[in-house]
Every structure is written in C-alpha cells, then in structure tokens.
Coordinates of C-alpha atoms in Angstrom, one line a residue:
M1 CA 10.2 7.2 20.8
K2 CA 9.0 10.5 18.2
K3 CA 5.1 11.0 18.6
T4 CA 4.0 11.1 15.0
I5 CA 0.2 11.1 12.9
L6 CA -0.7 8.6 11.6
S7 CA -4.3 6.7 9.9
G8 CA -6.0 4.3 12.2
N9 CA -5.0 1.5 9.9
E10 CA -1.0 2.7 9.6
A11 CA -1.8 2.5 14.0
I12 CA -3.0 -0.9 14.1
A13 CA 0.4 -1.4 11.7
R14 CA 2.7 -0.6 13.7
G15 CA 0.9 -2.4 17.1
A16 CA 1.3 -5.8 15.2
F17 CA 4.8 -5.1 15.2
E18 CA 5.7 -3.8 17.9
A19 CA 3.8 -6.5 19.3
G20 CA 6.1 -8.3 17.5
V21 CA 3.7 -10.3 15.1
K22 CA 5.5 -12.6 12.5
V23 CA 2.2 -13.7 9.9
A24 CA -0.1 -11.5 8.4
S25 CA -3.1 -12.0 6.1
A26 CA -5.6 -10.5 5.3
Y27 CA -8.5 -10.5 1.9
P28 CA -8.8 -6.4 0.7
G29 CA -11.8 -4.9 2.1
T30 CA -12.7 -1.1 2.6
P31 CA -12.1 0.6 5.2
S32 CA -9.9 -2.4 6.2
T33 CA -7.4 -2.2 2.8
E34 CA -4.4 -0.2 4.8
I35 CA -3.6 -1.9 6.9
L36 CA -1.6 -5.2 5.6
E37 CA 0.3 -2.8 2.9
N38 CA 1.5 -1.0 5.8
V39 CA 2.0 -4.4 7.6
A40 CA 4.2 -5.7 4.9
N41 CA 6.8 -2.1 5.4
Y42 CA 7.2 -3.8 8.9
P43 CA 10.7 -6.0 9.0
G44 CA 10.3 -9.1 9.9
I45 CA 6.2 -9.9 9.3
D46 CA 5.5 -12.4 6.6
A47 CA 2.6 -9.6 5.4
A48 CA 0.3 -11.4 2.6
W49 CA -3.2 -11.5 0.9
A50 CA -5.2 -14.6 1.2
P51 CA -8.5 -15.5 -1.6
N52 CA -10.6 -15.1 1.1
E53 CA -11.0 -14.3 4.7
K54 CA -11.4 -17.9 5.6
V55 CA -8.2 -18.3 4.1
A56 CA -6.3 -15.9 6.0
L57 CA -7.9 -16.5 9.5
E58 CA -6.8 -20.4 8.8
V59 CA -3.4 -19.0 8.0
G60 CA -3.4 -17.2 11.6
I61 CA -4.7 -20.2 13.0
G62 CA -2.3 -22.0 11.2
A63 CA 0.7 -19.6 12.7
C64 CA -0.3 -19.2 15.8
F65 CA -0.7 -22.9 16.8
G66 CA 2.7 -22.9 15.5
G67 CA 3.3 -20.6 18.2
A68 CA 3.9 -17.7 16.6
R69 CA 2.3 -14.3 17.0
A70 CA -0.3 -13.8 14.1
L71 CA -2.5 -10.6 12.7
V72 CA -5.6 -11.3 10.7
T73 CA -7.8 -8.2 9.0
M74 CA -10.9 -8.1 6.9
K75 CA -14.0 -5.9 6.5
H76 CA -17.3 -6.5 8.2
V77 CA -18.8 -9.0 5.7
G78 CA -15.4 -10.5 5.7
L79 CA -15.8 -12.1 8.9
N80 CA -19.0 -13.5 7.9
V81 CA -16.8 -15.6 5.7
A82 CA -14.6 -16.2 8.6
A83 CA -16.9 -16.9 10.9
D84 CA -17.0 -20.9 10.3
P85 CA -13.0 -21.4 12.3
L86 CA -13.0 -18.2 14.4
F87 CA -16.3 -19.8 16.1
T88 CA -13.7 -22.7 16.4
L89 CA -11.3 -21.3 17.1
S90 CA -12.9 -19.6 20.4
Y91 CA -12.8 -23.3 21.4
I92 CA -9.6 -24.2 21.1
G93 CA -7.5 -21.0 22.0
V94 CA -4.1 -19.9 21.3
R95 CA -0.7 -20.5 21.0
G96 CA 0.8 -17.4 20.1
G97 CA -1.5 -14.5 20.1
L98 CA -4.0 -14.2 16.9
V99 CA -5.4 -10.7 17.1
L100 CA -8.5 -10.8 14.1
V101 CA -9.3 -7.1 13.3
V102 CA -12.6 -6.0 11.1
A103 CA -13.9 -3.2 10.4
D104 CA -16.9 -1.7 10.4
D105 CA -18.6 0.3 7.3
P106 CA -21.4 2.6 9.6
E107 CA -23.4 4.5 6.8
M108 CA -22.2 1.6 4.1
H109 CA -19.7 4.4 2.3
S110 CA -18.6 1.1 0.3
S111 CA -20.1 -1.5 1.6
Q112 CA -23.6 -3.9 0.5
D113 CA -24.3 -3.5 4.4
E114 CA -24.7 -2.9 7.0
Q115 CA -22.9 -4.9 9.9
D116 CA -22.2 -4.7 13.8
S117 CA -19.6 -6.9 14.6
R118 CA -19.5 -6.7 17.7
N119 CA -22.1 -9.0 18.0
Y120 CA -20.2 -11.6 16.4
A121 CA -17.8 -10.9 19.6
K122 CA -21.2 -12.3 21.7
F123 CA -21.8 -15.0 19.5
A124 CA -18.5 -16.1 19.3
K125 CA -18.1 -16.3 23.3
V126 CA -14.6 -14.0 22.1
P127 CA -13.4 -10.1 24.1
M128 CA -13.6 -7.1 21.6
L129 CA -11.7 -4.2 22.1
E130 CA -12.2 -1.0 20.4
P131 CA -10.3 2.1 19.8
G132 CA -11.3 5.9 19.9
D133 CA -8.2 7.1 18.2
S134 CA -5.0 6.1 16.1
E135 CA -3.1 6.2 20.0
E136 CA -5.8 3.6 21.1
A137 CA -6.2 1.8 17.9
R138 CA -1.7 1.5 18.6
A139 CA -2.2 0.5 22.1
F140 CA -5.0 -1.6 22.0
T141 CA -3.8 -4.1 19.0
R142 CA -0.5 -4.9 20.8
L143 CA -2.3 -5.1 23.7
A144 CA -4.6 -7.4 22.3
Y145 CA -1.7 -10.0 21.7
E146 CA -0.9 -10.2 26.1
I147 CA -5.8 -10.5 26.3
S148 CA -5.2 -13.0 24.2
E149 CA -2.3 -15.1 25.2
K150 CA -3.1 -14.3 29.0
F151 CA -6.9 -15.6 28.4
D152 CA -6.4 -18.1 25.6
T153 CA -8.7 -16.7 23.3
P154 CA -8.3 -15.0 20.0
V155 CA -9.2 -11.4 20.1
L156 CA -11.2 -9.0 18.5
V157 CA -10.3 -5.3 17.4
R158 CA -12.7 -3.7 15.8
T159 CA -12.7 -0.3 14.0
T160 CA -15.4 1.6 12.0
T161 CA -14.5 3.5 9.1
R162 CA -14.2 6.8 10.7
I163 CA -11.4 5.2 13.1
S164 CA -9.7 3.3 10.1
H165 CA -9.1 6.1 8.0
G166 CA -9.4 9.6 10.1
K167 CA -5.9 10.3 11.8
S168 CA -4.4 11.7 14.5
I169 CA -1.3 11.6 17.1
V170 CA 0.0 8.5 18.0
F171 CA 3.1 6.9 20.6
P172 CA 5.0 4.7 19.4
A173 CA 6.9 2.7 20.9
E174 CA 10.0 0.0 21.1
P175 CA 8.6 -3.5 20.2
V176 CA 8.4 -6.6 23.1
Q177 CA 11.5 -8.8 23.1
G178 CA 12.1 -11.5 24.3
L179 CA 8.9 -13.8 22.7
P180 CA 9.2 -17.7 22.5
E181 CA 10.7 -18.4 19.0
P182 CA 8.3 -21.0 16.9
N183 CA 8.0 -24.6 17.5
L184 CA 6.1 -27.8 17.4
V185 CA 4.0 -28.7 19.9
R186 CA 1.6 -31.3 19.7
D187 CA -1.8 -31.3 21.3
P188 CA -4.0 -32.7 19.7
A189 CA -6.5 -32.2 23.0
K190 CA -6.6 -28.9 22.5
F191 CA -5.9 -28.6 18.9
V192 CA -8.2 -31.2 17.3
M193 CA -11.8 -31.0 18.3
L194 CA -13.3 -34.2 17.7
P195 CA -16.9 -33.6 20.4
A196 CA -15.2 -34.7 23.2
N197 CA -12.8 -32.3 23.1
A198 CA -15.0 -29.5 22.7
R199 CA -16.9 -30.4 25.1
R200 CA -14.5 -30.4 27.2
R201 CA -12.8 -27.3 26.3
H202 CA -17.0 -25.4 26.4
P203 CA -16.8 -24.9 29.8
L204 CA -13.5 -23.7 30.3
V205 CA -14.8 -21.4 27.0
E206 CA -17.7 -20.1 29.8
K207 CA -15.0 -19.8 32.2
R208 CA -12.8 -17.4 30.1
M209 CA -15.9 -14.8 28.8
L210 CA -16.4 -14.6 32.8
D211 CA -12.7 -14.3 33.6
L212 CA -12.5 -11.7 31.5
A213 CA -15.4 -9.5 32.3
Q214 CA -14.2 -9.0 36.0
W215 CA -10.4 -8.3 34.9
S216 CA -11.4 -5.4 33.0
C217 CA -12.9 -3.9 35.2
E218 CA -10.3 -3.2 37.2
Q219 CA -8.3 -2.6 33.3
P220 CA -6.9 1.3 32.5
F221 CA -8.9 0.4 28.6
N222 CA -12.3 0.7 30.6
R223 CA -12.2 4.0 31.7
I224 CA -14.0 6.9 34.1
E225 CA -13.8 11.0 32.8
E226 CA -15.6 12.6 35.8
G227 CA -17.7 15.6 34.5
K228 CA -20.5 18.1 36.6
G229 CA -23.6 17.1 37.2
E230 CA -25.6 13.6 37.3
V231 CA -25.7 13.5 33.7
G232 CA -23.6 10.5 32.1
V233 CA -22.6 8.6 29.0
I234 CA -22.1 5.1 28.2
T235 CA -19.5 4.7 24.8
A236 CA -17.0 3.4 23.1
G237 CA -14.6 3.8 19.7
I238 CA -15.4 7.0 18.1
S239 CA -18.7 7.7 19.3
Y240 CA -16.4 8.6 22.1
Q241 CA -15.6 11.9 20.3
Y242 CA -18.5 12.9 19.5
A243 CA -20.0 12.7 23.7
K244 CA -17.0 14.3 24.4
E245 CA -17.6 17.6 21.5
I246 CA -21.4 17.5 22.9
L247 CA -21.6 16.8 26.1
P248 CA -18.8 18.3 27.1
D249 CA -19.6 17.9 31.2
A250 CA -21.5 15.0 31.4
H251 CA -19.4 12.5 33.2
I252 CA -18.1 9.5 31.2
L253 CA -17.4 6.2 30.9
K254 CA -15.5 5.3 27.7
L255 CA -15.3 1.0 27.2
G256 CA -12.1 -0.6 25.4
M257 CA -13.3 -3.7 25.8
V258 CA -16.8 -4.1 24.5
H259 CA -17.3 -7.9 24.9
P260 CA -17.7 -8.8 27.6
L261 CA -18.1 -6.0 29.7
P262 CA -17.3 -4.7 33.0
K263 CA -20.9 -5.0 34.5
D264 CA -19.4 -4.4 37.7
L265 CA -17.7 -1.3 36.2
I266 CA -20.8 -0.2 34.9
R267 CA -23.2 -0.6 37.5
S268 CA -20.6 1.7 40.1
F269 CA -21.1 4.0 37.0
A270 CA -24.6 4.2 36.9
A271 CA -25.4 4.2 40.6
R272 CA -24.2 7.8 40.4
C273 CA -26.0 9.4 37.7
S274 CA -30.0 10.4 37.2
T275 CA -30.2 10.1 33.6
L276 CA -27.8 7.5 31.6
Y277 CA -27.5 7.8 28.2
V278 CA -26.0 4.9 25.9
I279 CA -23.5 6.7 22.5
E280 CA -23.0 4.2 20.3
E281 CA -23.6 3.4 16.4
L282 CA -25.4 0.8 14.9
D283 CA -27.4 -2.2 17.1
P284 CA -27.9 -1.8 20.8
F285 CA -25.4 -3.8 21.3
L286 CA -24.1 -1.9 24.9
E287 CA -27.8 -0.7 25.5
E288 CA -29.9 -4.1 25.6
Q289 CA -26.9 -5.4 27.7
I290 CA -27.1 -3.0 30.4
Q291 CA -30.7 -2.7 30.2
A292 CA -30.9 -6.6 31.3
M293 CA -28.6 -6.0 34.3
G294 CA -31.9 -3.8 35.2
I295 CA -30.2 0.0 34.9
R296 CA -32.2 2.3 33.2
V297 CA -30.3 3.8 30.2
I298 CA -31.7 6.3 27.1
G299 CA -29.9 4.7 23.9
K300 CA -31.9 3.9 20.5
E301 CA -34.5 5.7 21.4
L302 CA -32.9 8.7 21.1
F303 CA -29.6 7.9 18.3
P304 CA -30.9 6.9 15.1
I305 CA -29.6 3.2 14.2
C306 CA -28.8 3.2 11.1
G307 CA -26.2 5.4 9.3
E308 CA -22.9 6.6 11.1
L309 CA -23.1 8.2 13.8
T310 CA -21.6 12.8 13.8
P311 CA -22.0 15.0 16.0
G312 CA -24.6 17.3 14.6
R313 CA -26.8 14.2 14.6
V314 CA -26.0 13.4 18.5
Q315 CA -26.9 16.6 19.3
A316 CA -29.9 17.0 17.4
S317 CA -31.5 13.5 19.4
L318 CA -30.6 15.2 22.4
E319 CA -32.7 18.0 21.5
G320 CA -35.7 16.3 20.0
R321 CA -34.9 17.1 16.0
E322 CA -34.9 14.7 13.3
T323 CA -31.9 13.1 12.3
V324 CA -31.0 14.1 8.7
L325 CA -28.6 10.3 7.3
S326 CA -28.1 11.4 4.0
Q327 CA -25.2 12.7 3.3
S328 CA -24.6 17.1 2.5
T329 CA -22.3 19.1 1.8
E330 CA -22.4 23.0 1.6
A331 CA -19.3 23.3 -0.7
S332 CA -19.2 23.6 -4.4
L333 CA -18.4 20.2 -5.8
P334 CA -18.2 18.7 -9.2
N335 CA -21.1 16.8 -10.3
R336 CA -19.9 12.6 -9.8
P337 CA -21.6 9.6 -9.9
P338 CA -20.4 6.5 -9.6
N339 CA -18.6 4.8 -12.7
M340 CA -16.1 2.4 -13.8
C341 CA -12.6 4.1 -15.5
P342 CA -12.2 5.1 -18.3
G343 CA -11.4 2.2 -20.8
C344 CA -12.7 0.0 -18.0
S345 CA -12.7 -3.4 -20.1
H346 CA -16.0 -4.7 -18.1
R347 CA -17.8 -1.7 -20.1
G348 CA -18.4 -3.9 -23.0
V349 CA -18.9 -6.9 -22.0
F350 CA -22.3 -5.5 -19.8
Y351 CA -23.2 -3.6 -23.1
E352 CA -23.2 -6.5 -24.9
L353 CA -25.1 -8.1 -22.6
K354 CA -27.8 -5.7 -21.9
R355 CA -27.9 -6.2 -25.7
L356 CA -29.0 -10.1 -26.1
G357 CA -31.4 -9.4 -22.9
A358 CA -29.5 -11.3 -20.5
F359 CA -30.9 -11.5 -16.9
V360 CA -27.1 -11.2 -15.3
T361 CA -26.6 -11.9 -10.9
G362 CA -23.7 -10.0 -10.6
D363 CA -21.2 -9.3 -7.8
I364 CA -19.5 -7.6 -5.9
G365 CA -16.7 -5.4 -7.8
C366 CA -16.1 -2.9 -10.2
Y367 CA -18.7 -4.0 -12.4
T368 CA -21.2 -3.9 -10.0
L369 CA -21.8 -0.1 -10.7
A370 CA -22.9 -2.3 -14.6
A371 CA -26.2 -2.1 -12.4
L372 CA -26.2 2.5 -12.7
P373 CA -27.8 3.8 -16.1
P374 CA -26.7 4.6 -19.4
L375 CA -26.1 0.6 -18.7
S376 CA -28.4 -1.2 -16.2
A377 CA -26.7 -4.0 -17.5
M378 CA -27.0 -5.8 -13.8
D379 CA -30.2 -7.5 -12.2
S380 CA -29.3 -8.7 -8.5
C381 CA -25.3 -8.2 -5.9
V382 CA -25.6 -10.6 -3.5
C383 CA -22.5 -10.3 -2.5
M384 CA -19.0 -12.0 -3.0
G385 CA -19.5 -15.7 -5.0
A386 CA -22.8 -15.4 -5.7
G387 CA -23.1 -13.6 -8.6
I388 CA -22.3 -17.3 -10.3
S389 CA -24.8 -19.5 -7.4
N390 CA -27.7 -16.9 -7.9
A391 CA -27.0 -18.4 -11.5
T392 CA -28.0 -21.8 -10.5
G393 CA -30.7 -21.2 -8.9
L394 CA -31.7 -19.5 -11.0
S395 CA -31.8 -21.8 -13.8
K396 CA -33.1 -24.6 -12.4
V397 CA -36.5 -23.2 -11.9
L398 CA -36.7 -21.4 -15.1
P399 CA -38.4 -22.8 -17.9
P400 CA -35.8 -24.2 -20.4
E401 CA -36.0 -21.4 -22.6
Q402 CA -35.7 -18.4 -20.2
R403 CA -32.5 -20.1 -18.9
Q404 CA -31.0 -19.1 -21.9
K405 CA -30.8 -15.7 -20.7
V406 CA -29.6 -16.4 -17.1
V407 CA -25.7 -15.2 -16.8
G408 CA -22.8 -15.1 -13.6
V409 CA -20.8 -12.3 -13.6
M410 CA -17.9 -11.9 -11.2
G411 CA -13.7 -10.8 -11.6
D412 CA -11.0 -12.6 -11.6
S413 CA -10.3 -11.7 -8.3
T414 CA -14.2 -12.5 -6.2
F415 CA -13.5 -15.7 -8.2
L416 CA -10.9 -17.0 -6.2
H417 CA -12.3 -15.6 -3.8
T418 CA -15.3 -17.8 -3.6
G419 CA -16.7 -18.5 -7.3
I420 CA -14.6 -21.4 -7.4
N421 CA -16.8 -22.9 -5.0
S422 CA -19.7 -22.0 -7.0
L423 CA -18.7 -22.7 -10.6
M424 CA -18.4 -26.6 -9.1
D425 CA -21.8 -26.2 -7.9
M426 CA -22.6 -25.0 -11.1
V427 CA -21.4 -27.9 -12.8
Y428 CA -22.6 -30.4 -10.1
A429 CA -25.6 -29.0 -11.3
Q430 CA -25.7 -29.2 -15.0
A431 CA -27.3 -26.3 -14.4
Q432 CA -27.9 -23.5 -18.4
A433 CA -26.6 -20.7 -17.4
T434 CA -23.5 -19.2 -18.5
V435 CA -20.5 -17.3 -16.1
V436 CA -18.1 -14.8 -17.0
I437 CA -15.2 -13.8 -15.3
L438 CA -14.6 -10.1 -15.4
D439 CA -10.3 -10.8 -15.7
N440 CA -8.3 -7.9 -15.2
R441 CA -5.4 -8.7 -13.7
T442 CA -6.2 -7.2 -10.5
T443 CA -8.3 -6.4 -7.3
G444 CA -9.8 -3.2 -8.8
M445 CA -12.3 -1.9 -6.7
T446 CA -10.7 -2.3 -3.4
G447 CA -7.5 -0.4 -4.9
R448 CA -5.7 -2.6 -7.1
Q449 CA -4.3 -5.4 -4.7
D450 CA -2.9 -8.4 -5.9
N451 CA -4.1 -11.8 -6.1
P452 CA -3.1 -15.8 -6.8
G453 CA -3.7 -15.1 -10.2
T454 CA -1.8 -11.7 -10.7
G455 CA 1.5 -13.7 -10.9
H456 CA 2.3 -10.6 -7.7
S457 CA 2.4 -10.5 -3.8
L458 CA 1.3 -8.1 -1.2
T459 CA 5.4 -6.8 -1.6
G460 CA 5.3 -7.3 -5.7
A461 CA 7.5 -9.7 -6.0
A462 CA 6.9 -12.5 -8.3
A463 CA 4.6 -15.4 -8.0
P464 CA 3.5 -18.0 -9.5
A465 CA 0.6 -17.3 -11.1
V466 CA -2.9 -19.9 -11.1
D467 CA -4.7 -20.4 -14.1
I468 CA -8.2 -20.1 -14.3
E469 CA -8.6 -21.2 -17.3
T470 CA -7.3 -24.6 -16.2
I471 CA -9.0 -24.3 -12.6
C472 CA -12.5 -24.0 -14.8
R473 CA -11.5 -26.2 -17.1
A474 CA -10.5 -28.9 -14.1
L475 CA -13.9 -28.2 -12.6
G476 CA -15.0 -29.7 -15.2
V477 CA -16.7 -26.4 -17.7
R478 CA -16.8 -28.2 -21.3
D479 CA -16.9 -24.8 -23.0
I480 CA -14.7 -22.2 -21.8
Q481 CA -14.0 -19.1 -24.3
V482 CA -11.5 -16.5 -24.0
I483 CA -11.8 -13.0 -25.5
D484 CA -10.7 -9.3 -25.7
P485 CA -13.3 -7.7 -24.5
Y486 CA -12.4 -4.4 -26.4
D487 CA -13.6 -6.5 -29.5
L488 CA -17.8 -6.1 -29.6
E489 CA -18.8 -8.6 -32.1
L490 CA -16.2 -10.6 -30.9
T491 CA -17.9 -10.2 -27.0
R492 CA -21.0 -10.3 -28.4
Q493 CA -21.1 -13.1 -30.1
T494 CA -19.3 -14.8 -27.5
L495 CA -21.5 -14.3 -25.0
K496 CA -24.3 -15.7 -27.4
D497 CA -22.6 -18.8 -28.5
A498 CA -22.5 -19.4 -24.8
M499 CA -25.8 -18.6 -23.9
A500 CA -27.2 -20.7 -26.3
R501 CA -24.9 -23.7 -25.0
P502 CA -27.6 -26.1 -22.4
E503 CA -24.6 -26.8 -20.1
P504 CA -22.7 -24.9 -17.6
S505 CA -19.8 -22.2 -20.2
V506 CA -17.8 -19.8 -19.6
V507 CA -16.2 -16.9 -20.9
I508 CA -13.3 -14.6 -19.7
A509 CA -13.4 -11.0 -20.6
R510 CA -9.7 -10.4 -20.2
R511 CA -8.0 -7.1 -20.6
T512 CA -5.9 -5.0 -17.7
C513 CA -7.5 -2.7 -15.6
M514 CA -6.3 0.4 -16.8
L515 CA -5.1 1.3 -13.2
E516 CA -3.0 -2.0 -12.6
R517 CA -0.4 -1.1 -10.2
R518 CA 2.7 -1.9 -12.4
G519 CA 1.0 0.1 -15.4
A520 CA 0.5 -3.0 -17.4
A521 CA -2.5 -1.7 -18.8
E522 CA -2.5 -1.0 -22.2
R523 CA -2.3 2.8 -23.2
K524 CA -3.0 4.9 -26.9
L525 CA -3.6 7.9 -28.0
P526 CA -7.0 9.7 -27.0
L527 CA -9.5 9.6 -29.6
F528 CA -12.0 12.6 -31.1
V529 CA -15.1 13.1 -32.6
D530 CA -15.8 15.2 -35.8
A531 CA -17.9 16.9 -35.1
D532 CA -19.9 17.4 -39.2
K533 CA -19.6 13.8 -38.5
C534 CA -21.0 13.7 -35.5
V535 CA -25.4 13.2 -36.1
S536 CA -26.1 14.2 -32.4
C537 CA -27.3 10.2 -32.4
K538 CA -25.6 9.9 -29.0
A539 CA -24.9 6.2 -29.1
C540 CA -21.3 6.8 -27.8
L541 CA -23.0 7.8 -25.1
K542 CA -24.3 4.5 -23.7
L543 CA -21.3 3.1 -22.6
G544 CA -21.3 5.6 -20.4
C545 CA -17.5 6.1 -20.2
P546 CA -17.0 9.6 -18.2
A547 CA -14.1 10.4 -21.4
I548 CA -17.3 11.1 -23.4
E549 CA -18.6 14.4 -22.8
W550 CA -22.3 16.4 -24.2
N551 CA -21.5 19.4 -25.8
A552 CA -26.0 20.9 -25.6
E553 CA -24.5 24.4 -27.5
A554 CA -22.9 22.3 -29.8
G555 CA -24.6 22.5 -33.2
D556 CA -28.8 22.7 -33.6
K557 CA -28.8 19.5 -31.3
G558 CA -25.8 19.3 -29.7
K559 CA -22.2 16.9 -30.1
A560 CA -20.5 14.4 -28.5
V561 CA -17.0 15.5 -27.4
V562 CA -14.5 13.9 -26.0
N563 CA -12.5 14.9 -22.9
Q564 CA -8.4 14.3 -23.8
L565 CA -7.3 14.1 -20.5
L566 CA -9.0 11.0 -19.7
C567 CA -10.1 9.1 -23.1
V568 CA -6.8 6.1 -23.4
G569 CA -8.1 5.1 -26.8
C570 CA -9.7 2.0 -26.0
G571 CA -11.8 1.8 -29.1
V572 CA -15.1 0.5 -27.6
C573 CA -17.1 4.1 -28.5
Q574 CA -15.5 3.8 -31.9
Q575 CA -16.9 0.5 -32.7
L576 CA -20.4 1.7 -31.8
C577 CA -20.2 5.0 -34.8
K578 CA -22.3 4.1 -37.7
F579 CA -20.8 7.7 -38.8
D580 CA -17.2 7.3 -38.3
A581 CA -17.5 10.1 -36.2
L582 CA -14.9 9.0 -33.6
G583 CA -11.3 8.8 -34.8
V584 CA -7.3 8.9 -34.0
H585 CA -5.7 11.8 -33.6
N586 CA -3.3 10.7 -35.7
E587 CA -5.6 9.9 -38.1
K588 CA -7.2 13.7 -38.8

C-alpha cells in the first residue's frame, strides 16, 4: 500500500484496524485522545467513549473474553484508575488479543504529574512495547495482538507526547484475515480469579515473563545498530531519535520491548562497549535493571530525570552543561496565559465562590484554570473525582463554622468518571459540604468529547443521556438546585443557601460549552464599552475574560475595551459594571 504521513495516534488507530480489532474503548486524555477518534473512522470497529478508564478496560476485557481483539487507550494518570482490572487480567490472560495503549506526558504539557508507565508493566507483570516513530506505532500495535495471543497476556503499548503527536512516514498494510469469530467459551478455571484459581495462574505468569524475555532477544523489534568505536547506547522510544542525532557514531541497542528486557542481548551488546549510556526519559527504568545485571552504565547521573529529553538536553548532558528544563523560544509570540474561553460559564461560578469566601476543593478540567489570577478561586486540585472526596474529608475535621465554607467542584464528565462514587460517600458520611457540578454538556478539557450525559456517541449518533439530577437524588442528596451560571445574582444566592445547609447539597451550574461540537451554545451580539461611562474601576477585569482588554492610553486612567472578535455576548461582565458602561451593539 502507498506510504503516508501519520501522527503516532493516527498510526496506532491504523495498526488496530489492521490487527482486526472489533471493540475499542477509552476515556479521553491528552496525549492519547486522538487514538479512539481515529479508530472510529475505520469500518468494523465498535468504538465508544467510556465514563472512565477502569470501565474502558473492563469493556475491552469482556470483548477479549468473547474471543475478539480489543483496544483500550488512556493517558498515564488514567492507568492508575484502570490498575485494578489490569493486575487481575495479567493473571487471567486473554482469549482474543487485548492491547492497552498508555500515553505518558513528560514535561506535563497537559497533566498534573509525570508518571513513567513502564513501572506498571513491571508491577503488573505484562509485556510493554514502546515505538520510536509513527511507523513503529502502527507496526507495534499490530504486533502486540500477536504477542497477546501467543503468550496469553494483555500487552501494554507505551507512547509519549512526542510520539503521540509527532508525524512521520507510515507504511500501511492490509488487515489480517482469518481471525476466529467471537463466541462464548466457558472456562471458569481461567476467567474466575478465586484464590484457588489465582494461585494456579501466578506461576504461569512468572514463566510467561521469562519466556517473553528470552523470545524477545531474537525479535527484530529489539535491534542493534552498528556504529564506530567503543561507545554504546541502550535506548527506546523517542529517546532513540535523540541518541541517533547526538551520537551518530555510537553503537545503539534500540529496544522495542521495554519489559521484560532481553537480558542476553543486553549482555552481548554491553560486552563490546567500553562506555555505555542509557538514554531514557523520566525514571531510570532500563538503567536500574541493567545495573542489577552487573553492567556499568551511565544514565541519570548525566541525563535529567525530570521533564522531556530533547536533542539539546542530551547534548548538554553529555558535555556536562546544565540542562535547562524550562521551555523557551527565541520566536516572538503573543502572550497567551492559560485562561477560560470567552463566554465560559464556569467563570461566573468561581467569581461568586470567591466573593462568598468558599474553600474550593477543585478537580481536573478546564475549570482548574480558576486557580489562576484574577479569579484565584480554587484551593486544591488532586485528581479526577477528588474534588468531592476532598470536601468530605475537610468537612469531617473542620469546626462547624468553617465547614460551611467547603465547596467541592467538578465538571459533568468528571462527575460521571468517578465523582458519583465520591458524592455517594459524601452523602453516606452526611458531610456538611456543597458540591457544584459544572455541567457544560461536554468533556471540554480534552477537546469537547461526548460522555454519557451529552446524549451523543463518539460517532455523533443519538444516545440515551444520563440525568445528573436523578443520579444525585438517587444517591440521597435532598437539596439539588439547577442554575444558569450566567445569572450572577442567582448563582450567588443559590450557592449561599446551599453552603448554609447542614447537609450535603448539590448545585448544578448548567450552560453549554461555547466550543460544543454541534454548535449548541448560545451566542449573542458582542458587547461594547461606552468610554464616556467607563470610570476605570476595572471591575469587569476581575472575571479574567480574554474578550475584555485594557487600553491604558485611553483617558487619564485607561479604559476597558471589548474585543469584538472574541466576545460572545454572554453578558456576565455587564452584571459587574455599576455604571452601565457595557452595552450591546444594537442598543448603541
């Protein structure tokens, strides 16, 4: 077939199609999101978003138990959520092949922490492949199903941001033919992990890893590239590209399978090198295992453990220079601090929460930006679902007069992800705390994906929409209020009343995201500032709306100006102006 150029995520989708995958499930998360969105374009694959990563993996497990090949994708923090079924699946094994793609995010471009998912492969005792470009992303995904079925194991494929989003040449192949049709096979000794069954499976898992390690020594995905001299490099993934660029004459052992390691191959490679580097991002995963084999290597004593590697950082490390981890560019770029979009309905909620002096236990989403000035209205943010649970914990230890200040905040998608369990616990504990569900009818933070509450599937088809109010009521919440967050007075009074209640209460702030895929958000004529009425009080700037700019040269003290290209006419700023300086164009 004709070669093409694909991103790593697009290539993984292609590899899954070629491998004959029938079911694909995921929860969106940068940098992995585009995999499922591309899988959905291929025929014969049932691709759908799941409410969280654990459910996604369990859907994939069910498909593989039926004898079908299944793909599950997520970002690194999502693997924490899916860890429970993963570890047991390692013991159970598969029928149809199961591949879990996990995308790490070195440098935390869009994540709350840096995790090295290779440790999960070792911890869960499953093999992990790591591609070094888009072609390997395609080929390794396809290969992973063969490994999965050959060794009766789920297979992890790890990418990092540069592989997921970078583009390179791919050589598509024809899909595999002749795969068995799914059917029911009862095998409780394999599929039911009662202790007695699990004890019989554990030795098989240990033998499997030994067999894989030996088998991988002879496979082309672990290859030696001959160089000159006596300098060698052991590397994998995107780090391979940097090693090739900075040390073009070195011998290179490029690992395609990073767990289990091909120890015999590593020993024979190391024997020919007087100086041996291990170049890898994040943890010294390869380095520590190779050193445990009694082989002297140079790794994290030279190369940084934090952030992404780059050719420049590898070069600087080799030369003994300090590696600069902060991102910088010499190009002249406009200043674009992180901010909520113009017309974002979350802005008014956080403005009022700050005015009420709330202690806000936040969550992961667009609204995390409320922690930044000028709103500065979020006091904690740990992980998905923690906004409500943190509020419960706080309310248990604070004196009564301070409990009323505690407000847990999360989005609609996050509520359906893991927030339901957290709210269930809050009700069970009868915590005196308020929960605000910022329902913008989409999963905004990852690019406007649908979720069980939006009424649409991944392909855009109509689907049953989960009713959040009914869920909250079913969990035992007695006080549930639904408000339009564009109405600041209503928002403030509703929050104030909810915070005063001596029991769990829920406020659902519902407004469609301005970037919703089907254009369902309401847009009005942009506002303007009447310079004669503007007294330069800057009250409108407290919202942090990017559509409101400050012209310091207007008048004696400067004047507010509305950017007509950005303003969506939400009118929230109008409610803050005590001098009626903000108006609508057709009223001018």
